[in-house]
PDB file of C-alpha atoms in Angstrom:
ATOM      1  CA  MET A  31      37.934 -24.270   1.545  1.00  0.00           C
ATOM      2  CA  ALA A  32      36.397 -24.720  -1.911  1.00  0.00           C
ATOM      3  CA  SER A  33      37.676 -22.434  -4.628  1.00  0.00           C
ATOM      4  CA  SER A  34      35.242 -19.794  -5.846  1.00  0.00           C
ATOM      5  CA  SER A  35      36.324 -20.682  -9.370  1.00  0.00           C
ATOM      6  CA  ALA A  36      35.279 -24.351  -9.090  1.00  0.00           C
ATOM      7  CA  ARG A  37      34.063 -25.679 -12.420  1.00  0.00           C
ATOM      8  CA  ARG A  38      30.317 -25.819 -12.877  1.00  0.00           C
ATOM      9  CA  VAL A  39      28.855 -29.306 -13.234  1.00  0.00           C
ATOM     10  CA  THR A  40      27.625 -29.848 -16.788  1.00  0.00           C
ATOM     11  CA  MET A  41      25.103 -32.108 -18.447  1.00  0.00           C
ATOM     12  CA  SER A  42      28.033 -34.040 -19.932  1.00  0.00           C
ATOM     13  CA  ASP A  43      29.302 -34.742 -16.393  1.00  0.00           C
ATOM     14  CA  VAL A  44      25.916 -36.180 -15.485  1.00  0.00           C
ATOM     15  CA  ALA A  45      25.910 -38.305 -18.644  1.00  0.00           C
ATOM     16  CA  THR A  46      29.374 -39.677 -17.866  1.00  0.00           C
ATOM     17  CA  ARG A  47      28.452 -40.507 -14.260  1.00  0.00           C
ATOM     18  CA  ALA A  48      25.198 -42.221 -15.328  1.00  0.00           C
ATOM     19  CA  GLY A  49      26.819 -44.012 -18.288  1.00  0.00           C
ATOM     20  CA  VAL A  50      24.431 -42.585 -20.868  1.00  0.00           C
ATOM     21  CA  SER A  51      24.522 -40.036 -23.668  1.00  0.00           C
ATOM     22  CA  ARG A  52      24.104 -36.318 -23.139  1.00  0.00           C
ATOM     23  CA  THR A  53      20.942 -36.472 -25.258  1.00  0.00           C
ATOM     24  CA  THR A  54      19.434 -39.045 -22.904  1.00  0.00           C
ATOM     25  CA  VAL A  55      20.134 -36.763 -19.937  1.00  0.00           C
ATOM     26  CA  SER A  56      18.528 -33.874 -21.818  1.00  0.00           C
ATOM     27  CA  PHE A  57      15.397 -35.921 -22.518  1.00  0.00           C
ATOM     28  CA  VAL A  58      15.056 -36.840 -18.835  1.00  0.00           C
ATOM     29  CA  LEU A  59      15.605 -33.251 -17.669  1.00  0.00           C
ATOM     30  CA  ASN A  60      12.990 -31.975 -20.096  1.00  0.00           C
ATOM     31  CA  GLY A  61      10.455 -34.621 -19.145  1.00  0.00           C
ATOM     32  CA  ARG A  62      10.268 -36.149 -22.608  1.00  0.00           C
ATOM     33  CA  ALA A  63       7.682 -38.843 -21.978  1.00  0.00           C
ATOM     34  CA  ASP A  64       7.821 -39.856 -25.651  1.00  0.00           C
ATOM     35  CA  ALA A  65      11.481 -40.881 -25.353  1.00  0.00           C
ATOM     36  CA  ALA A  66      11.905 -44.650 -24.907  1.00  0.00           C
ATOM     37  CA  ILE A  67      14.113 -44.462 -21.810  1.00  0.00           C
ATOM     38  CA  PRO A  68      13.758 -47.260 -19.244  1.00  0.00           C
ATOM     39  CA  GLU A  69      12.748 -46.174 -15.761  1.00  0.00           C
ATOM     40  CA  GLU A  70      15.942 -47.711 -14.363  1.00  0.00           C
ATOM     41  CA  THR A  71      17.978 -45.418 -16.625  1.00  0.00           C
ATOM     42  CA  ARG A  72      15.911 -42.402 -15.635  1.00  0.00           C
ATOM     43  CA  ALA A  73      16.494 -43.245 -11.967  1.00  0.00           C
ATOM     44  CA  ARG A  74      20.252 -43.564 -12.569  1.00  0.00           C
ATOM     45  CA  ILE A  75      20.325 -40.152 -14.229  1.00  0.00           C
ATOM     46  CA  ARG A  76      18.363 -38.560 -11.392  1.00  0.00           C
ATOM     47  CA  ALA A  77      20.772 -40.120  -8.902  1.00  0.00           C
ATOM     48  CA  ALA A  78      23.765 -38.714 -10.814  1.00  0.00           C
ATOM     49  CA  ILE A  79      22.136 -35.271 -10.858  1.00  0.00           C
ATOM     50  CA  ALA A  80      21.646 -35.375  -7.078  1.00  0.00           C
ATOM     51  CA  GLU A  81      25.134 -36.721  -6.428  1.00  0.00           C
ATOM     52  CA  LEU A  82      26.907 -34.139  -8.577  1.00  0.00           C
ATOM     53  CA  GLY A  83      24.662 -31.235  -7.552  1.00  0.00           C
ATOM     54  CA  TYR A  84      23.845 -30.433 -11.172  1.00  0.00           C
ATOM     55  CA  ARG A  85      21.617 -27.442 -11.886  1.00  0.00           C
ATOM     56  CA  PRO A  86      20.290 -26.789 -15.397  1.00  0.00           C
ATOM     57  CA  ASN A  87      21.383 -23.564 -17.079  1.00  0.00           C
ATOM     58  CA  ALA A  88      18.222 -21.485 -16.811  1.00  0.00           C
ATOM     59  CA  GLY A  89      19.361 -19.058 -19.500  1.00  0.00           C
ATOM     60  CA  ALA A  90      20.047 -21.809 -22.015  1.00  0.00           C
ATOM     61  CA  ARG A  91      16.761 -23.549 -21.232  1.00  0.00           C
ATOM     62  CA  ALA A  92      14.846 -20.289 -21.649  1.00  0.00           C
ATOM     63  CA  LEU A  93      16.490 -19.680 -25.032  1.00  0.00           C
ATOM     64  CA  ALA A  94      15.734 -23.194 -26.222  1.00  0.00           C
ATOM     65  CA  ALA A  95      12.156 -23.302 -24.966  1.00  0.00           C
ATOM     66  CA  LYS A  96      11.460 -19.572 -25.419  1.00  0.00           C
ATOM     67  CA  ARG A  97      10.076 -19.736 -21.863  1.00  0.00           C
ATOM     68  CA  SER A  98      11.710 -18.786 -18.581  1.00  0.00           C
ATOM     69  CA  GLU A  99       9.141 -19.962 -16.010  1.00  0.00           C
ATOM     70  CA  TRP A 100       8.939 -16.526 -14.432  1.00  0.00           C
ATOM     71  CA  TYR A 101       7.084 -13.231 -14.678  1.00  0.00           C
ATOM     72  CA  GLY A 102       8.421  -9.709 -14.344  1.00  0.00           C
ATOM     73  CA  LEU A 103       7.032  -6.880 -12.197  1.00  0.00           C
ATOM     74  CA  ILE A 104       8.055  -3.318 -13.042  1.00  0.00           C
ATOM     75  CA  THR A 105       6.977  -0.984 -10.282  1.00  0.00           C
ATOM     76  CA  GLU A 106       7.577   2.282  -8.477  1.00  0.00           C
ATOM     77  CA  ILE A 107       5.430   1.212  -5.507  1.00  0.00           C
ATOM     78  CA  VAL A 108       8.094  -0.363  -3.299  1.00  0.00           C
ATOM     79  CA  THR A 109       7.572   2.292  -0.607  1.00  0.00           C
ATOM     80  CA  ALA A 110       3.798   2.736  -1.047  1.00  0.00           C
ATOM     81  CA  PRO A 111       1.500   1.569   1.818  1.00  0.00           C
ATOM     82  CA  PHE A 112      -0.130  -1.097  -0.383  1.00  0.00           C
ATOM     83  CA  ALA A 113       3.107  -2.277  -2.026  1.00  0.00           C
ATOM     84  CA  VAL A 114       3.413  -5.378   0.140  1.00  0.00           C
ATOM     85  CA  ASP A 115      -0.070  -6.589  -0.829  1.00  0.00           C
ATOM     86  CA  VAL A 116       0.515  -6.010  -4.546  1.00  0.00           C
ATOM     87  CA  ILE A 117       3.878  -7.771  -4.545  1.00  0.00           C
ATOM     88  CA  LYS A 118       2.689 -10.653  -2.348  1.00  0.00           C
ATOM     89  CA  GLY A 119      -0.415 -11.103  -4.480  1.00  0.00           C
ATOM     90  CA  ALA A 120       1.711 -11.252  -7.622  1.00  0.00           C
ATOM     91  CA  GLN A 121       4.123 -13.719  -6.004  1.00  0.00           C
ATOM     92  CA  ASP A 122       1.299 -15.948  -4.769  1.00  0.00           C
ATOM     93  CA  ARG A 123      -0.332 -16.062  -8.197  1.00  0.00           C
ATOM     94  CA  ALA A 124       2.977 -16.744  -9.934  1.00  0.00           C
ATOM     95  CA  TRP A 125       3.755 -19.567  -7.493  1.00  0.00           C
ATOM     96  CA  ALA A 126       0.309 -21.077  -8.050  1.00  0.00           C
ATOM     97  CA  ASP A 127       1.109 -21.106 -11.781  1.00  0.00           C
ATOM     98  CA  GLY A 128       4.462 -22.788 -11.150  1.00  0.00           C
ATOM     99  CA  LYS A 129       6.307 -19.548 -11.939  1.00  0.00           C
ATOM    100  CA  PHE A 130       8.611 -17.152 -10.105  1.00  0.00           C
ATOM    101  CA  LEU A 131       8.458 -13.358  -9.917  1.00  0.00           C
ATOM    102  CA  ARG A 132      11.322 -11.000 -10.730  1.00  0.00           C
ATOM    103  CA  ILE A 133      10.922  -7.380  -9.577  1.00  0.00           C
ATOM    104  CA  THR A 134      12.616  -4.317 -11.033  1.00  0.00           C
ATOM    105  CA  ALA A 135      12.115  -0.656 -10.202  1.00  0.00           C
ATOM    106  CA  GLY A 136      10.018   1.541 -12.461  1.00  0.00           C
ATOM    107  CA  ASP A 137      11.141   5.113 -12.998  1.00  0.00           C
ATOM    108  CA  SER A 138       9.792   8.445 -14.218  1.00  0.00           C
ATOM    109  CA  ASP A 139      12.709   8.598 -16.671  1.00  0.00           C
ATOM    110  CA  PRO A 140      11.385   7.043 -19.940  1.00  0.00           C
ATOM    111  CA  ALA A 141      14.856   5.840 -20.933  1.00  0.00           C
ATOM    112  CA  MET A 142      15.382   3.975 -17.655  1.00  0.00           C
ATOM    113  CA  GLU A 143      11.911   2.487 -17.789  1.00  0.00           C
ATOM    114  CA  ALA A 144      12.428   1.293 -21.367  1.00  0.00           C
ATOM    115  CA  ALA A 145      15.712  -0.288 -20.244  1.00  0.00           C
ATOM    116  CA  ALA A 146      13.857  -2.178 -17.493  1.00  0.00           C
ATOM    117  CA  PHE A 147      11.415  -3.603 -20.041  1.00  0.00           C
ATOM    118  CA  ASP A 148      14.246  -4.538 -22.409  1.00  0.00           C
ATOM    119  CA  LYS A 149      16.214  -6.313 -19.677  1.00  0.00           C
ATOM    120  CA  LEU A 150      13.244  -8.404 -18.558  1.00  0.00           C
ATOM    121  CA  LEU A 151      12.409  -9.319 -22.145  1.00  0.00           C
ATOM    122  CA  GLU A 152      16.043 -10.242 -22.848  1.00  0.00           C
ATOM    123  CA  GLN A 153      15.748 -12.709 -19.985  1.00  0.00           C
ATOM    124  CA  ARG A 154      12.640 -14.256 -21.565  1.00  0.00           C
ATOM    125  CA  ALA A 155       9.986 -13.090 -19.084  1.00  0.00           C
ATOM    126  CA  GLU A 156       6.764 -14.872 -20.012  1.00  0.00           C
ATOM    127  CA  GLY A 157       4.575 -11.966 -18.913  1.00  0.00           C
ATOM    128  CA  LEU A 158       4.885  -8.567 -17.240  1.00  0.00           C
ATOM    129  CA  LEU A 159       3.047  -6.615 -14.569  1.00  0.00           C
ATOM    130  CA  TYR A 160       3.385  -2.836 -14.432  1.00  0.00           C
ATOM    131  CA  ALA A 161       2.279  -1.158 -11.183  1.00  0.00           C
ATOM    132  CA  THR A 162       2.114   2.520 -10.215  1.00  0.00           C
ATOM    133  CA  THR A 163       1.834   4.442  -6.945  1.00  0.00           C
ATOM    134  CA  TRP A 164      -1.303   6.297  -7.925  1.00  0.00           C
ATOM    135  CA  HIS A 165      -4.174   5.625 -10.319  1.00  0.00           C
ATOM    136  CA  ARG A 166      -3.401   7.250 -13.663  1.00  0.00           C
ATOM    137  CA  ALA A 167      -3.047   6.759 -17.410  1.00  0.00           C
ATOM    138  CA  VAL A 168       0.332   5.481 -18.602  1.00  0.00           C
ATOM    139  CA  THR A 169       2.043   4.974 -21.942  1.00  0.00           C
ATOM    140  CA  LEU A 170       4.418   2.024 -22.019  1.00  0.00           C
ATOM    141  CA  PRO A 171       7.348   1.578 -24.402  1.00  0.00           C
ATOM    142  CA  PRO A 172       6.697  -0.411 -27.617  1.00  0.00           C
ATOM    143  CA  ALA A 173       8.629  -3.401 -26.215  1.00  0.00           C
ATOM    144  CA  ALA A 174       5.804  -3.952 -23.717  1.00  0.00           C
ATOM    145  CA  ARG A 175       3.713  -5.435 -26.545  1.00  0.00           C
ATOM    146  CA  GLU A 176       6.091  -8.377 -27.017  1.00  0.00           C
ATOM    147  CA  VAL A 177       4.596 -10.440 -24.160  1.00  0.00           C
ATOM    148  CA  PRO A 178       1.302 -10.371 -22.208  1.00  0.00           C
ATOM    149  CA  VAL A 179       1.185  -7.303 -19.951  1.00  0.00           C
ATOM    150  CA  VAL A 180      -1.272  -6.377 -17.183  1.00  0.00           C
ATOM    151  CA  LEU A 181      -1.331  -2.933 -15.556  1.00  0.00           C
ATOM    152  CA  VAL A 182      -1.928  -2.504 -11.807  1.00  0.00           C
ATOM    153  CA  ASN A 183      -3.363   0.728 -10.350  1.00  0.00           C
ATOM    154  CA  CYS A 184      -3.054   2.394 -13.760  1.00  0.00           C
ATOM    155  CA  PHE A 185      -4.467   2.049 -17.268  1.00  0.00           C
ATOM    156  CA  ASP A 186      -3.152   2.216 -20.809  1.00  0.00           C
ATOM    157  CA  ALA A 187      -3.660   5.669 -22.317  1.00  0.00           C
ATOM    158  CA  ARG A 188      -4.330   3.958 -25.669  1.00  0.00           C
ATOM    159  CA  GLY A 189      -6.777   1.451 -24.189  1.00  0.00           C
ATOM    160  CA  ALA A 190      -4.876  -1.517 -25.609  1.00  0.00           C
ATOM    161  CA  LEU A 191      -3.761  -3.288 -22.417  1.00  0.00           C
ATOM    162  CA  PRO A 192      -5.779  -4.923 -19.619  1.00  0.00           C
ATOM    163  CA  SER A 193      -5.581  -3.328 -16.189  1.00  0.00           C
ATOM    164  CA  VAL A 194      -6.600  -3.833 -12.559  1.00  0.00           C
ATOM    165  CA  VAL A 195      -7.638  -0.505 -11.041  1.00  0.00           C
ATOM    166  CA  PRO A 196      -9.522   0.696  -7.942  1.00  0.00           C
ATOM    167  CA  ASP A 197     -13.266   1.250  -8.234  1.00  0.00           C
ATOM    168  CA  GLU A 198     -13.052   4.934  -7.326  1.00  0.00           C
ATOM    169  CA  VAL A 199     -16.778   5.577  -7.902  1.00  0.00           C
ATOM    170  CA  ALA A 200     -17.810   2.773  -5.556  1.00  0.00           C
ATOM    171  CA  GLY A 201     -15.323   4.006  -2.956  1.00  0.00           C
ATOM    172  CA  GLY A 202     -16.762   7.518  -2.953  1.00  0.00           C
ATOM    173  CA  ARG A 203     -20.330   6.190  -2.889  1.00  0.00           C
ATOM    174  CA  THR A 204     -19.665   3.769  -0.016  1.00  0.00           C
ATOM    175  CA  ALA A 205     -17.957   6.419   2.117  1.00  0.00           C
ATOM    176  CA  THR A 206     -20.777   8.921   1.592  1.00  0.00           C
ATOM    177  CA  ARG A 207     -23.491   6.324   2.233  1.00  0.00           C
ATOM    178  CA  ARG A 208     -21.852   5.531   5.570  1.00  0.00           C
ATOM    179  CA  LEU A 209     -22.199   9.176   6.625  1.00  0.00           C
ATOM    180  CA  ILE A 210     -25.780   9.448   5.357  1.00  0.00           C
ATOM    181  CA  GLU A 211     -26.813   6.276   7.178  1.00  0.00           C
ATOM    182  CA  ALA A 212     -25.293   7.766  10.340  1.00  0.00           C
ATOM    183  CA  GLY A 213     -27.712  10.691   9.990  1.00  0.00           C
ATOM    184  CA  HIS A 214     -25.387  13.318   8.520  1.00  0.00           C
ATOM    185  CA  ARG A 215     -26.661  15.653   5.809  1.00  0.00           C
ATOM    186  CA  ARG A 216     -24.027  18.400   5.507  1.00  0.00           C
ATOM    187  CA  ILE A 217     -21.114  16.425   4.117  1.00  0.00           C
ATOM    188  CA  GLY A 218     -17.766  17.917   3.139  1.00  0.00           C
ATOM    189  CA  PHE A 219     -15.431  16.401   0.575  1.00  0.00           C
ATOM    190  CA  ILE A 220     -11.638  16.864   0.520  1.00  0.00           C
ATOM    191  CA  ASN A 221     -10.380  15.639  -2.825  1.00  0.00           C
ATOM    192  CA  LEU A 222      -7.177  15.186  -4.813  1.00  0.00           C
ATOM    193  CA  ASP A 223      -6.112  17.452  -7.670  1.00  0.00           C
ATOM    194  CA  ALA A 224      -8.805  17.833 -10.292  1.00  0.00           C
ATOM    195  CA  GLY A 225      -8.342  15.627 -13.336  1.00  0.00           C
ATOM    196  CA  ILE A 226      -6.709  12.697 -11.537  1.00  0.00           C
ATOM    197  CA  PRO A 227      -8.825   9.562 -12.204  1.00  0.00           C
ATOM    198  CA  ALA A 228      -9.165   8.891  -8.467  1.00  0.00           C
ATOM    199  CA  ALA A 229     -10.415  12.436  -7.850  1.00  0.00           C
ATOM    200  CA  VAL A 230     -12.943  12.307 -10.691  1.00  0.00           C
ATOM    201  CA  GLY A 231     -14.298   8.879  -9.739  1.00  0.00           C
ATOM    202  CA  ARG A 232     -14.531   9.532  -6.004  1.00  0.00           C
ATOM    203  CA  ARG A 233     -16.361  12.820  -6.532  1.00  0.00           C
ATOM    204  CA  GLN A 234     -18.786  11.136  -8.905  1.00  0.00           C
ATOM    205  CA  GLY A 235     -19.410   8.379  -6.365  1.00  0.00           C
TER     206      GLY A 235
END
């Protein structure tokens, strides 16, 4: 049985196996087309990588390139009825962009939420999504301005960040039109608490 403390294969191991310098391996891994490396050498390096089972250090690559190839999603909607669609939509879009999605729980505690933002930024997230259970105004911690951020089902109280929110007015209008077209004239309306954006928009519609 293999030891759990087996040494991790390094770029230097790949270089030794392929008979090239560590710099040459680095150029091949990073797709440096401008480097004058013969295709035969590139193939030998790729073979050594496959044989040794080498995996690049994602943390080191993110630090060097200032890019991590993934997005972060901070959300409290894990148990909401529409959570699956929001998360799947975010994953599908990230995958189409050649990125991955990392999800962390949002929280009503400002300190915990700020910690979630800090942790994702420490890990070089290239962009963040912030999603809420219900449509409302939110104020994000200052760290949220360090990378592109898009809000889902909520909007920035300061109006500085882009958001994707339900069209509450159109929803109320469409529902009422359906009743009117069915011949109804005395229509009742059961709404949410006054002041909530969804309640205001649906009543208007």
